[in-house]
mmCIF file of C-alpha atoms in Angstrom:
data_model
loop_
_atom_site.group_PDB
_atom_site.id
_atom_site.type_symbol
_atom_site.label_atom_id
_atom_site.label_comp_id
_atom_site.label_asym_id
_atom_site.label_seq_id
_atom_site.Cartn_x
_atom_site.Cartn_y
_atom_site.Cartn_z
ATOM 1 C CA UNK A 1 19.505 -15.670 38.907
ATOM 2 C CA UNK A 2 21.063 -12.652 40.308
ATOM 3 C CA UNK A 3 23.725 -11.949 43.036
ATOM 4 C CA UNK A 4 26.200 -9.413 44.289
ATOM 5 C CA UNK A 5 29.558 -10.043 45.743
ATOM 6 C CA UNK A 6 31.388 -7.851 48.304
ATOM 7 C CA UNK A 7 34.950 -9.296 48.261
ATOM 8 C CA UNK A 8 36.138 -7.391 51.350
ATOM 9 C CA UNK A 9 34.668 -8.151 54.777
ATOM 10 C CA UNK A 10 36.634 -5.189 56.301
ATOM 11 C CA UNK A 11 38.054 -1.960 54.856
ATOM 12 C CA UNK A 12 40.121 0.463 56.974
ATOM 13 C CA UNK A 13 40.915 3.936 55.822
ATOM 14 C CA UNK A 14 42.463 6.979 57.486
ATOM 15 C CA UNK A 15 40.225 10.044 57.987
ATOM 16 C CA UNK A 16 40.491 12.423 55.103
ATOM 17 C CA UNK A 17 41.567 9.717 52.576
ATOM 18 C CA UNK A 18 39.444 8.503 49.705
ATOM 19 C CA UNK A 19 37.527 5.331 50.332
ATOM 20 C CA UNK A 20 36.327 2.574 48.014
ATOM 21 C CA UNK A 21 34.008 -0.282 48.956
ATOM 22 C CA UNK A 22 33.897 -2.903 46.230
ATOM 23 C CA UNK A 23 30.935 -4.710 44.749
ATOM 24 C CA UNK A 24 30.541 -6.931 41.684
ATOM 25 C CA UNK A 25 27.150 -8.140 40.410
ATOM 26 C CA UNK A 26 25.792 -10.960 38.371
ATOM 27 C CA UNK A 27 22.530 -10.592 36.630
ATOM 28 C CA UNK A 28 20.854 -11.264 33.321
ATOM 29 C CA UNK A 29 19.585 -8.087 31.631
ATOM 30 C CA UNK A 30 20.059 -4.584 32.871
ATOM 31 C CA UNK A 31 20.925 -4.392 36.619
ATOM 32 C CA UNK A 32 19.225 -2.201 39.170
ATOM 33 C CA UNK A 33 21.900 -1.597 41.794
ATOM 34 C CA UNK A 34 21.784 -0.209 45.307
ATOM 35 C CA UNK A 35 24.003 0.756 48.198
ATOM 36 C CA UNK A 36 22.746 0.783 51.758
ATOM 37 C CA UNK A 37 24.512 1.671 55.097
ATOM 38 C CA UNK A 38 23.798 0.142 58.422
ATOM 39 C CA UNK A 39 24.783 1.810 61.656
ATOM 40 C CA UNK A 40 24.701 -0.096 64.966
ATOM 41 C CA UNK A 41 21.146 -0.556 66.256
ATOM 42 C CA UNK A 42 19.712 1.294 63.349
ATOM 43 C CA UNK A 43 17.988 0.127 60.238
ATOM 44 C CA UNK A 44 19.426 0.099 56.716
ATOM 45 C CA UNK A 45 19.716 3.469 55.134
ATOM 46 C CA UNK A 46 19.505 3.975 51.364
ATOM 47 C CA UNK A 47 22.643 5.670 49.952
ATOM 48 C CA UNK A 48 22.123 5.649 46.185
ATOM 49 C CA UNK A 49 20.984 3.708 43.245
ATOM 50 C CA UNK A 50 21.688 2.933 39.554
ATOM 51 C CA UNK A 51 18.886 2.124 37.286
ATOM 52 C CA UNK A 52 19.911 3.740 34.005
ATOM 53 C CA UNK A 53 21.672 6.802 32.677
ATOM 54 C CA UNK A 54 25.003 8.304 33.851
ATOM 55 C CA UNK A 55 27.420 5.700 35.119
ATOM 56 C CA UNK A 56 28.479 7.927 38.012
ATOM 57 C CA UNK A 57 25.718 8.108 40.545
ATOM 58 C CA UNK A 58 25.809 10.566 43.372
ATOM 59 C CA UNK A 59 24.085 9.834 46.657
ATOM 60 C CA UNK A 60 23.719 10.778 50.290
ATOM 61 C CA UNK A 61 26.494 11.984 52.666
ATOM 62 C CA UNK A 62 28.909 12.703 49.814
ATOM 63 C CA UNK A 63 28.993 9.123 48.499
ATOM 64 C CA UNK A 64 29.076 8.227 44.924
ATOM 65 C CA UNK A 65 29.249 4.855 42.989
ATOM 66 C CA UNK A 66 30.436 4.005 39.485
ATOM 67 C CA UNK A 67 28.584 1.555 37.397
ATOM 68 C CA UNK A 68 30.957 -0.397 35.110
ATOM 69 C CA UNK A 69 29.200 -2.728 32.880
ATOM 70 C CA UNK A 70 32.337 -4.348 31.374
ATOM 71 C CA UNK A 71 33.568 -5.215 34.801
ATOM 72 C CA UNK A 72 30.112 -5.936 36.218
ATOM 73 C CA UNK A 73 31.011 -3.653 39.177
ATOM 74 C CA UNK A 74 29.356 -0.966 41.187
ATOM 75 C CA UNK A 75 31.991 0.256 43.634
ATOM 76 C CA UNK A 76 31.078 2.807 46.361
ATOM 77 C CA UNK A 77 33.384 5.752 46.666
ATOM 78 C CA UNK A 78 33.935 8.907 48.766
ATOM 79 C CA UNK A 79 36.716 11.508 48.087
ATOM 80 C CA UNK A 80 37.423 12.214 51.790
ATOM 81 C CA UNK A 81 36.460 9.659 54.527
ATOM 82 C CA UNK A 82 34.967 10.818 57.885
ATOM 83 C CA UNK A 83 35.082 8.932 61.144
ATOM 84 C CA UNK A 84 31.276 9.089 61.117
ATOM 85 C CA UNK A 85 31.352 6.950 57.924
ATOM 86 C CA UNK A 86 32.359 3.998 59.938
ATOM 87 C CA UNK A 87 29.444 1.451 59.491
ATOM 88 C CA UNK A 88 28.489 -1.692 57.571
ATOM 89 C CA UNK A 89 27.820 -1.170 53.890
ATOM 90 C CA UNK A 90 25.644 -3.417 51.789
ATOM 91 C CA UNK A 91 25.465 -3.709 48.020
ATOM 92 C CA UNK A 92 22.238 -5.049 46.548
ATOM 93 C CA UNK A 93 20.727 -5.831 43.123
ATOM 94 C CA UNK A 94 16.981 -6.042 42.335
ATOM 95 C CA UNK A 95 15.467 -9.284 41.207
ATOM 96 C CA UNK A 96 15.030 -9.780 37.502
ATOM 97 C CA UNK A 97 12.206 -12.263 37.260
ATOM 98 C CA UNK A 98 8.891 -10.857 36.183
ATOM 99 C CA UNK A 99 7.118 -9.368 39.211
ATOM 100 C CA UNK A 100 10.195 -9.792 41.310
ATOM 101 C CA UNK A 101 10.989 -6.586 43.131
ATOM 102 C CA UNK A 102 12.955 -7.819 46.076
ATOM 103 C CA UNK A 103 16.599 -7.065 46.628
ATOM 104 C CA UNK A 104 19.436 -9.496 46.768
ATOM 105 C CA UNK A 105 22.126 -8.229 49.182
ATOM 106 C CA UNK A 106 25.821 -8.956 49.620
ATOM 107 C CA UNK A 107 27.354 -10.043 52.728
ATOM 108 C CA UNK A 108 28.368 -6.591 53.713
ATOM 109 C CA UNK A 109 31.683 -4.616 54.208
ATOM 110 C CA UNK A 110 32.583 -3.165 57.484
ATOM 111 C CA UNK A 111 34.205 0.212 56.930
ATOM 112 C CA UNK A 112 36.390 1.625 59.701
ATOM 113 C CA UNK A 113 37.627 5.224 59.403
ATOM 114 C CA UNK A 114 40.662 5.724 61.563
ATOM 115 C CA UNK A 115 41.017 9.186 63.122
ATOM 116 C CA UNK B 1 8.204 12.508 57.923
ATOM 117 C CA UNK B 2 7.684 9.231 59.692
ATOM 118 C CA UNK B 3 9.705 6.277 58.543
ATOM 119 C CA UNK B 4 8.988 2.592 58.658
ATOM 120 C CA UNK B 5 8.261 1.452 62.127
ATOM 121 C CA UNK B 6 8.401 -2.123 63.597
ATOM 122 C CA UNK B 7 7.081 -3.566 66.759
ATOM 123 C CA UNK B 8 8.255 -5.098 68.967
ATOM 124 C CA UNK B 9 11.915 -4.058 68.852
ATOM 125 C CA UNK B 10 12.929 -7.190 70.618
ATOM 126 C CA UNK B 11 11.133 -10.505 71.090
ATOM 127 C CA UNK B 12 12.227 -13.510 73.109
ATOM 128 C CA UNK B 13 10.054 -16.645 72.839
ATOM 129 C CA UNK B 14 10.462 -20.283 73.594
ATOM 130 C CA UNK B 15 10.815 -22.977 70.997
ATOM 131 C CA UNK B 16 7.421 -24.015 69.733
ATOM 132 C CA UNK B 17 5.590 -20.841 70.428
ATOM 133 C CA UNK B 18 3.800 -18.539 67.994
ATOM 134 C CA UNK B 19 4.950 -14.973 67.371
ATOM 135 C CA UNK B 20 3.699 -12.054 65.349
ATOM 136 C CA UNK B 21 5.863 -9.134 64.138
ATOM 137 C CA UNK B 22 4.257 -5.874 63.024
ATOM 138 C CA UNK B 23 5.293 -3.425 60.324
ATOM 139 C CA UNK B 24 3.955 -0.032 59.705
ATOM 140 C CA UNK B 25 5.167 1.332 56.337
ATOM 141 C CA UNK B 26 5.654 4.834 55.176
ATOM 142 C CA UNK B 27 2.283 6.338 54.379
ATOM 143 C CA UNK B 28 1.407 6.071 50.739
ATOM 144 C CA UNK B 29 3.897 3.339 49.959
ATOM 145 C CA UNK B 30 2.192 0.606 48.131
ATOM 146 C CA UNK B 31 5.023 -1.893 48.217
ATOM 147 C CA UNK B 32 6.002 -3.641 51.384
ATOM 148 C CA UNK B 33 8.808 -6.233 51.843
ATOM 149 C CA UNK B 34 9.921 -8.431 54.642
ATOM 150 C CA UNK B 35 13.519 -9.614 54.999
ATOM 151 C CA UNK B 36 15.451 -11.686 57.472
ATOM 152 C CA UNK B 37 19.009 -10.911 58.510
ATOM 153 C CA UNK B 38 21.086 -13.430 60.329
ATOM 154 C CA UNK B 39 24.275 -12.436 62.139
ATOM 155 C CA UNK B 40 27.080 -11.575 59.805
ATOM 156 C CA UNK B 41 24.907 -11.737 56.800
ATOM 157 C CA UNK B 42 23.035 -9.447 54.431
ATOM 158 C CA UNK B 43 19.290 -9.333 54.586
ATOM 159 C CA UNK B 44 17.486 -12.166 52.697
ATOM 160 C CA UNK B 45 14.106 -11.740 51.152
ATOM 161 C CA UNK B 46 11.071 -13.321 52.628
ATOM 162 C CA UNK B 47 7.898 -11.847 51.031
ATOM 163 C CA UNK B 48 6.675 -8.936 48.997
ATOM 164 C CA UNK B 49 3.268 -7.212 49.030
ATOM 165 C CA UNK B 50 1.786 -4.942 46.390
ATOM 166 C CA UNK B 51 -1.190 -3.456 48.030
ATOM 167 C CA UNK B 52 -3.095 -6.171 49.939
ATOM 168 C CA UNK B 53 -1.855 -9.094 47.991
ATOM 169 C CA UNK B 54 1.374 -11.048 48.305
ATOM 170 C CA UNK B 55 2.920 -10.645 44.978
ATOM 171 C CA UNK B 56 5.987 -12.749 45.757
ATOM 172 C CA UNK B 57 6.381 -15.230 48.670
ATOM 173 C CA UNK B 58 9.169 -17.233 47.221
ATOM 174 C CA UNK B 59 11.509 -16.349 50.128
ATOM 175 C CA UNK B 60 9.346 -17.826 52.927
ATOM 176 C CA UNK B 61 11.515 -20.768 54.259
ATOM 177 C CA UNK B 62 8.529 -23.110 54.982
ATOM 178 C CA UNK B 63 4.881 -23.134 55.834
ATOM 179 C CA UNK B 64 5.493 -22.087 59.473
ATOM 180 C CA UNK B 65 5.941 -18.559 58.127
ATOM 181 C CA UNK B 66 3.012 -16.509 56.898
ATOM 182 C CA UNK B 67 2.427 -12.783 56.380
ATOM 183 C CA UNK B 68 -0.674 -10.601 55.877
ATOM 184 C CA UNK B 69 -1.401 -7.074 54.872
ATOM 185 C CA UNK B 70 -5.232 -6.986 55.010
ATOM 186 C CA UNK B 71 -5.815 -3.221 54.323
ATOM 187 C CA UNK B 72 -2.770 -2.533 52.243
ATOM 188 C CA UNK B 73 -0.917 -0.736 55.017
ATOM 189 C CA UNK B 74 0.184 -2.456 58.156
ATOM 190 C CA UNK B 75 1.626 -5.933 57.721
ATOM 191 C CA UNK B 76 2.086 -8.719 60.158
ATOM 192 C CA UNK B 77 4.597 -11.513 59.900
ATOM 193 C CA UNK B 78 3.544 -14.588 61.673
ATOM 194 C CA UNK B 79 5.766 -17.511 62.674
ATOM 195 C CA UNK B 80 4.263 -20.719 64.050
ATOM 196 C CA UNK B 81 6.006 -23.349 66.094
ATOM 197 C CA UNK B 82 9.166 -21.385 66.323
ATOM 198 C CA UNK B 83 12.572 -23.036 66.130
ATOM 199 C CA UNK B 84 15.932 -21.783 67.379
ATOM 200 C CA UNK B 85 17.043 -21.415 63.807
ATOM 201 C CA UNK B 86 14.352 -18.691 63.354
ATOM 202 C CA UNK B 87 16.408 -16.375 65.623
ATOM 203 C CA UNK B 88 17.378 -13.306 63.484
ATOM 204 C CA UNK B 89 16.524 -9.750 62.910
ATOM 205 C CA UNK B 90 13.404 -9.384 60.841
ATOM 206 C CA UNK B 91 13.322 -6.251 58.633
ATOM 207 C CA UNK B 92 10.509 -4.616 56.943
ATOM 208 C CA UNK B 93 10.739 -2.105 54.080
ATOM 209 C CA UNK B 94 8.454 -0.128 51.943
ATOM 210 C CA UNK B 95 8.720 1.717 48.732
ATOM 211 C CA UNK B 96 6.649 4.208 46.676
ATOM 212 C CA UNK B 97 6.996 2.138 43.568
ATOM 213 C CA UNK B 98 8.427 -1.326 43.461
ATOM 214 C CA UNK B 99 10.261 -0.819 40.304
ATOM 215 C CA UNK B 100 12.050 2.365 40.163
ATOM 216 C CA UNK B 101 12.081 3.556 43.706
ATOM 217 C CA UNK B 102 14.315 2.590 46.544
ATOM 218 C CA UNK B 103 13.215 0.572 49.603
ATOM 219 C CA UNK B 104 13.164 2.234 53.015
ATOM 220 C CA UNK B 105 13.835 -0.077 55.944
ATOM 221 C CA UNK B 106 12.559 -0.098 59.456
ATOM 222 C CA UNK B 107 14.845 -0.648 62.471
ATOM 223 C CA UNK B 108 13.895 -4.334 62.596
ATOM 224 C CA UNK B 109 12.622 -6.785 65.185
ATOM 225 C CA UNK B 110 15.208 -8.925 66.804
ATOM 226 C CA UNK B 111 13.752 -12.334 67.504
ATOM 227 C CA UNK B 112 15.364 -14.758 69.850
ATOM 228 C CA UNK B 113 14.004 -18.330 70.146
ATOM 229 C CA UNK B 114 15.272 -20.083 73.348
#
């Protein structure tokens, strides 16, 4: 079985401050991890992924995420938040069963960047 | 280039009716996925196509739900005898390669069953 947990429903951060959106995962074997962002009335947009290699993954719009195997975490980070980053963020893990390529999503974290 | 498109964007139907939701994936993407997103939740997997065949339909909640992809491109999700609990946003995604590539999502179809 596989799952991800996003422990925070809501994260508030002041514009210009660093932001972190937390995600922990549970999966047997090597995880394939993803972050997506959802803006109002728009589809999910891919931000970044970890499959293998460097633990620090850089993605779109200045976001990055750090894969930590010992803590089973994949937190999303950005050094300086913008008001336009306000959105709903989802962490996801790929299924591990043979032939399973679907994603298992967390419940989402709503990020609000305060001007 | 063109992204994943879904039609209709909104669908309101009465309980017991039949509905079809359409997905046009990104050109050249062989893998296609359907998810369902209820209010306040993350997307939940329904079915995955590789080419024309359903490689994994383990997420379909019951036999009222069915999906096809006859030519390996456009897909249709079909729901028979709709129930109020089917109300959700139905998302379609496609990817170039199901293992190593990210999935690109369409804007979704909001289904409301009255």
